[in-house]
JSON list of C-alpha atoms in Angstrom, two decimals:
[
{"chain": "A", "resi": 1463, "resn": "MET", "atom": "CA", "xyz": [-18.63, -11.09, -22.18]},
{"chain": "A", "resi": 1464, "resn": "LYS", "atom": "CA", "xyz": [-21.99, -11.37, -20.41]},
{"chain": "A", "resi": 1465, "resn": "ARG", "atom": "CA", "xyz": [-21.59, -15.13, -20.06]},
{"chain": "A", "resi": 1466, "resn": "ILE", "atom": "CA", "xyz": [-18.19, -14.69, -18.39]},
{"chain": "A", "resi": 1467, "resn": "LEU", "atom": "CA", "xyz": [-19.70, -12.07, -16.08]},
{"chain": "A", "resi": 1468, "resn": "ASN", "atom": "CA", "xyz": [-22.51, -14.46, -15.13]},
{"chain": "A", "resi": 1469, "resn": "TYR", "atom": "CA", "xyz": [-20.03, -17.26, -14.40]},
{"chain": "A", "resi": 1470, "resn": "LEU", "atom": "CA", "xyz": [-17.89, -14.92, -12.29]},
{"chain": "A", "resi": 1471, "resn": "LEU", "atom": "CA", "xyz": [-21.02, -13.83, -10.43]},
{"chain": "A", "resi": 1472, "resn": "ALA", "atom": "CA", "xyz": [-21.91, -17.46, -9.73]},
{"chain": "A", "resi": 1473, "resn": "ILE", "atom": "CA", "xyz": [-18.39, -18.33, -8.53]},
{"chain": "A", "resi": 1474, "resn": "SER", "atom": "CA", "xyz": [-18.14, -15.29, -6.27]},
{"chain": "A", "resi": 1475, "resn": "PHE", "atom": "CA", "xyz": [-21.64, -15.97, -4.92]},
{"chain": "A", "resi": 1476, "resn": "ILE", "atom": "CA", "xyz": [-20.78, -19.59, -4.09]},
{"chain": "A", "resi": 1477, "resn": "LEU", "atom": "CA", "xyz": [-17.56, -18.52, -2.37]},
{"chain": "A", "resi": 1478, "resn": "THR", "atom": "CA", "xyz": [-19.50, -15.87, -0.46]},
{"chain": "A", "resi": 1479, "resn": "ILE", "atom": "CA", "xyz": [-22.05, -18.30, 0.99]},
{"chain": "A", "resi": 1480, "resn": "MET", "atom": "CA", "xyz": [-19.41, -20.90, 1.91]},
{"chain": "A", "resi": 1481, "resn": "VAL", "atom": "CA", "xyz": [-18.25, -18.94, 4.98]},
{"chain": "A", "resi": 1482, "resn": "PRO", "atom": "CA", "xyz": [-17.93, -21.94, 7.34]},
{"chain": "A", "resi": 1483, "resn": "ILE", "atom": "CA", "xyz": [-15.66, -23.73, 4.87]},
{"chain": "A", "resi": 1484, "resn": "THR", "atom": "CA", "xyz": [-13.62, -20.89, 3.35]},
{"chain": "A", "resi": 1485, "resn": "GLY", "atom": "CA", "xyz": [-13.34, -18.55, 6.32]},
{"chain": "A", "resi": 1486, "resn": "ILE", "atom": "CA", "xyz": [-14.11, -14.90, 6.90]},
{"chain": "A", "resi": 1487, "resn": "ILE", "atom": "CA", "xyz": [-11.25, -13.48, 4.81]},
{"chain": "A", "resi": 1488, "resn": "VAL", "atom": "CA", "xyz": [-12.35, -15.33, 1.67]},
{"chain": "A", "resi": 1489, "resn": "HIS", "atom": "CA", "xyz": [-15.95, -14.35, 2.49]},
{"chain": "A", "resi": 1490, "resn": "LYS", "atom": "CA", "xyz": [-15.01, -10.66, 2.63]},
{"chain": "A", "resi": 1491, "resn": "LEU", "atom": "CA", "xyz": [-13.06, -10.80, -0.61]},
{"chain": "A", "resi": 1492, "resn": "ALA", "atom": "CA", "xyz": [-15.72, -12.81, -2.44]},
{"chain": "A", "resi": 1493, "resn": "SER", "atom": "CA", "xyz": [-18.56, -10.59, -1.20]},
{"chain": "A", "resi": 1494, "resn": "THR", "atom": "CA", "xyz": [-16.69, -7.48, -2.36]},
{"chain": "A", "resi": 1495, "resn": "LEU", "atom": "CA", "xyz": [-16.13, -9.06, -5.76]},
{"chain": "A", "resi": 1496, "resn": "PHE", "atom": "CA", "xyz": [-19.79, -10.15, -5.87]},
{"chain": "A", "resi": 1497, "resn": "LEU", "atom": "CA", "xyz": [-20.98, -6.60, -5.11]},
{"chain": "A", "resi": 1498, "resn": "ILE", "atom": "CA", "xyz": [-18.79, -5.11, -7.85]},
{"chain": "A", "resi": 1499, "resn": "LEU", "atom": "CA", "xyz": [-19.85, -7.75, -10.37]},
{"chain": "A", "resi": 1500, "resn": "ALA", "atom": "CA", "xyz": [-23.52, -7.34, -9.41]},
{"chain": "A", "resi": 1501, "resn": "LEU", "atom": "CA", "xyz": [-23.31, -3.60, -10.05]},
{"chain": "A", "resi": 1502, "resn": "ILE", "atom": "CA", "xyz": [-21.69, -4.26, -13.44]},
{"chain": "A", "resi": 1503, "resn": "HIS", "atom": "CA", "xyz": [-24.40, -6.86, -14.14]},
{"chain": "A", "resi": 1504, "resn": "VAL", "atom": "CA", "xyz": [-27.14, -4.34, -13.34]},
{"chain": "A", "resi": 1505, "resn": "PHE", "atom": "CA", "xyz": [-25.46, -1.74, -15.55]},
{"chain": "A", "resi": 1506, "resn": "LEU", "atom": "CA", "xyz": [-25.26, -4.16, -18.50]},
{"chain": "A", "resi": 1507, "resn": "TYR", "atom": "CA", "xyz": [-28.87, -5.39, -18.12]},
{"chain": "A", "resi": 1508, "resn": "ARG", "atom": "CA", "xyz": [-30.39, -2.02, -17.18]},
{"chain": "A", "resi": 1509, "resn": "LYS", "atom": "CA", "xyz": [-32.94, -2.12, -20.00]},
{"chain": "A", "resi": 1510, "resn": "ARG", "atom": "CA", "xyz": [-34.98, -4.69, -18.10]},
{"chain": "A", "resi": 1511, "resn": "LEU", "atom": "CA", "xyz": [-34.89, -3.18, -14.62]},
{"chain": "A", "resi": 1512, "resn": "ASP", "atom": "CA", "xyz": [-38.09, -3.37, -12.64]},
{"chain": "A", "resi": 1513, "resn": "LEU", "atom": "CA", "xyz": [-38.89, -3.24, -8.94]},
{"chain": "A", "resi": 1514, "resn": "ASN", "atom": "CA", "xyz": [-37.74, -6.82, -8.26]},
{"chain": "A", "resi": 1515, "resn": "TYR", "atom": "CA", "xyz": [-34.27, -6.23, -9.72]},
{"chain": "A", "resi": 1516, "resn": "ILE", "atom": "CA", "xyz": [-33.92, -2.97, -7.85]},
{"chain": "A", "resi": 1517, "resn": "LEU", "atom": "CA", "xyz": [-34.92, -4.79, -4.64]},
{"chain": "A", "resi": 1518, "resn": "ILE", "atom": "CA", "xyz": [-32.21, -7.41, -5.24]},
{"chain": "A", "resi": 1519, "resn": "ILE", "atom": "CA", "xyz": [-29.44, -4.86, -5.79]},
{"chain": "A", "resi": 1520, "resn": "VAL", "atom": "CA", "xyz": [-30.56, -2.75, -2.81]},
{"chain": "A", "resi": 1521, "resn": "LEU", "atom": "CA", "xyz": [-30.60, -5.84, -0.56]},
{"chain": "A", "resi": 1522, "resn": "THR", "atom": "CA", "xyz": [-27.13, -6.76, -1.84]},
{"chain": "A", "resi": 1523, "resn": "ILE", "atom": "CA", "xyz": [-25.80, -3.34, -0.88]},
{"chain": "A", "resi": 1524, "resn": "VAL", "atom": "CA", "xyz": [-27.62, -3.41, 2.49]},
{"chain": "A", "resi": 1525, "resn": "SER", "atom": "CA", "xyz": [-26.22, -6.86, 3.26]},
{"chain": "A", "resi": 1526, "resn": "PHE", "atom": "CA", "xyz": [-22.71, -5.70, 2.34]},
{"chain": "A", "resi": 1527, "resn": "VAL", "atom": "CA", "xyz": [-22.98, -2.58, 4.52]},
{"chain": "A", "resi": 1528, "resn": "LEU", "atom": "CA", "xyz": [-24.41, -4.58, 7.45]},
{"chain": "A", "resi": 1529, "resn": "GLY", "atom": "CA", "xyz": [-21.52, -7.03, 7.14]},
{"chain": "A", "resi": 1530, "resn": "ILE", "atom": "CA", "xyz": [-18.99, -4.20, 7.31]},
{"chain": "A", "resi": 1531, "resn": "LEU", "atom": "CA", "xyz": [-20.81, -2.58, 10.23]},
{"chain": "A", "resi": 1532, "resn": "GLY", "atom": "CA", "xyz": [-20.92, -5.96, 11.98]},
{"chain": "A", "resi": 1533, "resn": "LEU", "atom": "CA", "xyz": [-17.14, -6.18, 11.76]},
{"chain": "A", "resi": 1534, "resn": "ILE", "atom": "CA", "xyz": [-16.68, -2.63, 13.03]},
{"chain": "A", "resi": 1535, "resn": "MET", "atom": "CA", "xyz": [-19.26, -2.67, 15.83]},
{"chain": "A", "resi": 1536, "resn": "VAL", "atom": "CA", "xyz": [-18.56, -6.05, 17.41]},
{"chain": "A", "resi": 1537, "resn": "GLU", "atom": "CA", "xyz": [-20.29, -5.05, 20.65]},
{"chain": "A", "resi": 1538, "resn": "HIS", "atom": "CA", "xyz": [-23.67, -4.92, 18.86]},
{"chain": "A", "resi": 1539, "resn": "PRO", "atom": "CA", "xyz": [-24.49, -8.48, 17.75]},
{"chain": "A", "resi": 1540, "resn": "ILE", "atom": "CA", "xyz": [-27.88, -7.38, 16.38]},
{"chain": "A", "resi": 1541, "resn": "ILE", "atom": "CA", "xyz": [-26.09, -6.01, 13.30]},
{"chain": "A", "resi": 1542, "resn": "LEU", "atom": "CA", "xyz": [-24.69, -9.41, 12.37]},
{"chain": "A", "resi": 1543, "resn": "ILE", "atom": "CA", "xyz": [-28.10, -10.98, 13.02]},
{"chain": "A", "resi": 1544, "resn": "LEU", "atom": "CA", "xyz": [-29.64, -8.47, 10.60]},
{"chain": "A", "resi": 1545, "resn": "HIS", "atom": "CA", "xyz": [-26.83, -9.24, 8.14]},
{"chain": "A", "resi": 1546, "resn": "ARG", "atom": "CA", "xyz": [-27.67, -12.95, 8.27]},
{"chain": "A", "resi": 1547, "resn": "ILE", "atom": "CA", "xyz": [-31.42, -12.33, 7.85]},
{"chain": "A", "resi": 1548, "resn": "VAL", "atom": "CA", "xyz": [-30.94, -10.00, 4.89]},
{"chain": "A", "resi": 1549, "resn": "SER", "atom": "CA", "xyz": [-28.44, -12.45, 3.36]},
{"chain": "A", "resi": 1550, "resn": "ILE", "atom": "CA", "xyz": [-30.87, -15.37, 3.63]},
{"chain": "A", "resi": 1551, "resn": "VAL", "atom": "CA", "xyz": [-33.65, -13.33, 2.03]},
{"chain": "A", "resi": 1552, "resn": "LEU", "atom": "CA", "xyz": [-31.20, -12.26, -0.69]},
{"chain": "A", "resi": 1553, "resn": "ILE", "atom": "CA", "xyz": [-30.21, -15.88, -1.40]},
{"chain": "A", "resi": 1554, "resn": "ILE", "atom": "CA", "xyz": [-33.89, -16.79, -1.86]},
{"chain": "A", "resi": 1555, "resn": "LEU", "atom": "CA", "xyz": [-34.51, -13.79, -4.15]},
{"chain": "A", "resi": 1556, "resn": "LEU", "atom": "CA", "xyz": [-31.40, -14.56, -6.21]},
{"chain": "A", "resi": 1557, "resn": "ALA", "atom": "CA", "xyz": [-32.52, -18.17, -6.61]},
{"chain": "A", "resi": 1558, "resn": "ILE", "atom": "CA", "xyz": [-35.87, -16.95, -7.91]},
{"chain": "A", "resi": 1559, "resn": "HIS", "atom": "CA", "xyz": [-34.10, -14.47, -10.20]},
{"chain": "A", "resi": 1560, "resn": "ILE", "atom": "CA", "xyz": [-31.84, -17.17, -11.66]},
{"chain": "A", "resi": 1561, "resn": "TYR", "atom": "CA", "xyz": [-34.78, -19.57, -12.09]},
{"chain": "A", "resi": 1562, "resn": "LYS", "atom": "CA", "xyz": [-36.81, -16.95, -13.96]},
{"chain": "A", "resi": 1563, "resn": "PHE", "atom": "CA", "xyz": [-33.82, -16.11, -16.17]},
{"chain": "A", "resi": 1564, "resn": "HIS", "atom": "CA", "xyz": [-33.10, -19.72, -17.12]},
{"chain": "A", "resi": 1565, "resn": "ARG", "atom": "CA", "xyz": [-36.79, -20.45, -17.67]},
{"chain": "A", "resi": 1566, "resn": "GLY", "atom": "CA", "xyz": [-36.91, -17.50, -20.07]},
{"chain": "A", "resi": 1567, "resn": "ILE", "atom": "CA", "xyz": [-33.96, -18.93, -22.01]},
{"chain": "A", "resi": 1568, "resn": "ALA", "atom": "CA", "xyz": [-35.54, -22.40, -22.18]},
{"chain": "A", "resi": 1569, "resn": "VAL", "atom": "CA", "xyz": [-38.84, -21.02, -23.52]},
{"chain": "A", "resi": 1570, "resn": "ALA", "atom": "CA", "xyz": [-37.23, -18.74, -26.11]}
]
């Protein structure tokens, strides 16, 4: 079950960051799916939550909300700029998170 969830998270994440190729509609659907799966992921792995994991989930929610606000308030381009900045930081943090997770599996 957890392995399927992790694969679905990876697929939805890849579809989310491929906006220039897939388009905005697929991006919106994939980001919504990613947010839901990330919340389920946090709920399943809640025994190991520390500040870094909380930061990742908060940045995911902030990025999602900024993306929605960017679509609603088109006249304020600063919101989409903030969405891009938060998303780039989130991608870096998720890469670190995945690296630490796989390194833990390889050592154990």
